[in-house]
XYZ file of C-alpha atoms in Angstrom:
173
model
C 0.000 0.000 0.000
C 1.302 3.458 -0.877
C -1.078 5.415 1.320
C 1.105 7.914 3.196
C -1.602 10.488 3.965
C -1.492 9.928 7.742
C 2.308 10.251 7.853
C 2.201 13.475 5.813
C -0.473 14.883 8.142
C 1.651 14.024 11.190
C 4.584 15.975 9.746
C 2.483 18.950 8.667
C -0.002 19.184 11.574
C 2.237 18.012 14.443
C 5.726 18.867 13.182
C 7.018 15.353 13.782
C 10.407 14.184 12.542
C 10.566 11.338 10.016
C 11.969 8.899 12.580
C 9.298 9.864 15.115
C 6.524 9.223 12.587
C 7.928 5.842 11.547
C 8.218 4.724 15.195
C 4.670 5.692 16.217
C 2.413 2.983 17.563
C -1.345 2.934 17.979
C -0.774 2.799 21.749
C 0.894 6.252 21.570
C -2.503 7.852 20.862
C -5.049 8.626 23.568
C -8.297 8.922 21.632
C -10.298 10.264 24.597
C -7.812 13.037 25.378
C -7.046 13.494 21.654
C -3.315 13.392 22.334
C -0.194 11.759 20.985
C 2.785 10.695 23.098
C 6.002 10.984 21.069
C 8.431 8.720 22.919
C 10.690 6.989 20.393
C 12.245 7.338 16.956
C 13.310 4.905 14.257
C 16.858 5.560 13.099
C 19.577 3.829 11.113
C 22.414 2.001 12.806
C 25.368 1.781 10.451
C 28.593 -0.095 11.139
C 31.492 1.053 8.913
C 34.814 -0.714 8.400
C 37.847 0.778 10.126
C 40.009 0.266 7.013
C 40.844 3.852 5.971
C 41.682 2.864 2.367
C 38.504 0.919 1.739
C 35.727 2.408 3.860
C 32.607 0.321 3.455
C 29.325 -0.293 5.207
C 29.584 -3.589 7.054
C 26.110 -3.636 8.504
C 22.977 -1.512 8.242
C 19.873 -1.852 10.348
C 16.909 0.119 11.624
C 16.745 0.556 15.380
C 14.274 2.154 17.742
C 15.795 4.746 20.077
C 14.659 7.362 22.551
C 13.880 10.790 21.088
C 16.760 13.093 20.089
C 16.562 14.970 23.401
C 14.628 14.853 26.659
C 12.342 17.529 25.198
C 11.635 15.159 22.302
C 9.623 12.964 24.658
C 6.404 14.942 24.601
C 2.623 14.726 24.657
C 0.760 16.892 22.183
C -2.799 17.442 21.053
C -3.775 16.155 17.643
C -6.400 17.522 15.248
C -9.498 15.530 14.372
C -8.279 14.756 10.840
C -5.371 12.764 12.275
C -7.673 10.758 14.534
C -9.982 10.051 11.561
C -7.046 8.902 9.417
C -5.634 6.873 12.327
C -8.889 4.917 12.510
C -8.784 4.297 8.739
C -5.205 3.056 9.118
C -6.192 0.774 12.006
C -8.839 -0.856 9.772
C -6.384 -1.207 6.855
C -3.785 -2.828 9.101
C -6.406 -5.189 10.522
C -7.110 -6.365 6.947
C -3.368 -6.848 6.343
C -3.124 -8.916 9.543
C -5.982 -11.129 8.374
C -4.404 -11.599 4.913
C -0.888 -12.268 6.212
C -1.922 -14.507 9.103
C 1.049 -15.880 11.044
C 3.472 -14.030 8.747
C 2.294 -10.684 10.154
C 4.617 -9.369 12.865
C 2.416 -7.187 15.068
C 4.487 -4.502 16.772
C 1.560 -2.001 16.842
C 3.203 0.382 14.312
C 0.844 2.799 12.554
C 3.228 3.034 9.582
C 4.282 -0.408 8.487
C 4.905 -2.714 5.587
C 2.449 -5.457 4.658
C 4.172 -7.815 7.136
C 3.853 -5.373 10.068
C 7.502 -4.326 10.221
C 8.292 -0.611 10.035
C 8.911 1.047 6.681
C 12.425 1.885 5.559
C 13.865 5.234 6.627
C 13.819 6.647 3.082
C 10.361 5.400 2.126
C 8.340 8.411 3.306
C 10.599 10.956 1.567
C 10.579 8.759 -1.556
C 6.783 8.828 -1.635
C 6.642 12.582 -1.024
C 9.084 13.040 -3.927
C 6.807 10.902 -6.163
C 3.780 12.991 -5.176
C 5.666 16.214 -5.968
C 6.846 14.934 -9.365
C 3.396 13.574 -10.279
C 1.778 16.915 -9.412
C 4.522 19.141 -10.841
C 5.281 20.598 -7.402
C 8.616 21.766 -5.983
C 10.493 18.960 -4.230
C 9.905 18.803 -0.485
C 10.789 16.367 2.302
C 9.310 15.360 5.649
C 11.610 17.972 7.178
C 10.103 20.602 4.841
C 6.641 19.726 6.201
C 8.021 20.118 9.742
C 9.283 23.593 8.764
C 5.845 24.434 7.310
C 4.261 23.460 10.640
C 6.605 25.836 12.503
C 6.058 28.623 9.967
C 2.269 28.366 10.264
C 2.560 28.612 14.057
C 4.857 31.665 13.768
C 2.331 33.306 11.430
C -0.366 32.640 14.053
C 1.744 34.433 16.683
C 2.459 31.309 18.731
C 5.447 31.928 21.012
C 8.857 30.608 19.985
C 9.060 28.744 23.311
C 5.765 26.933 22.592
C 6.826 26.090 19.014
C 10.187 24.803 20.268
C 8.380 22.527 22.741
C 5.978 21.203 20.119
C 8.905 20.408 17.807
C 10.711 18.581 20.624
C 13.692 20.932 20.598
C 15.838 21.042 23.729
C 16.161 24.850 23.506
C 14.632 27.781 21.614
C 17.959 28.366 19.869
């Protein structure tokens, strides 16, 4: 499935980083309080050879880590559209689970491959690039959507301190 609408909304409406989006689980959302707890990120773990003449990647894997900073572990409100899309995603994943049966690895991720494992770290930016090309738009990334989120808040006169907190920055600088 190439439906990335929920992930794009999370970048644009919540200012989440790519790794934070890819590590989100259904259990991170409190539907009654309409909040999201950002508490982990999916990042690459690369082991490189120590041979200075022939530097090469020996091993590459995706790992789940704590947020970039203490401030990155945050609870934030989410707009209704995200909760609506989250419910659509829950139903789509339930269908994938039924189709895959025992081959489905259920780790509760909201953004996952058909087998339940998280998407690759480049997959969201790759899809955004496809959307931009298909619609003759300037090239943007998940980080560009995060910047748009901050810019919209600045234009609405939200304080820099509040924006910094929402973005999970450790300081306003």
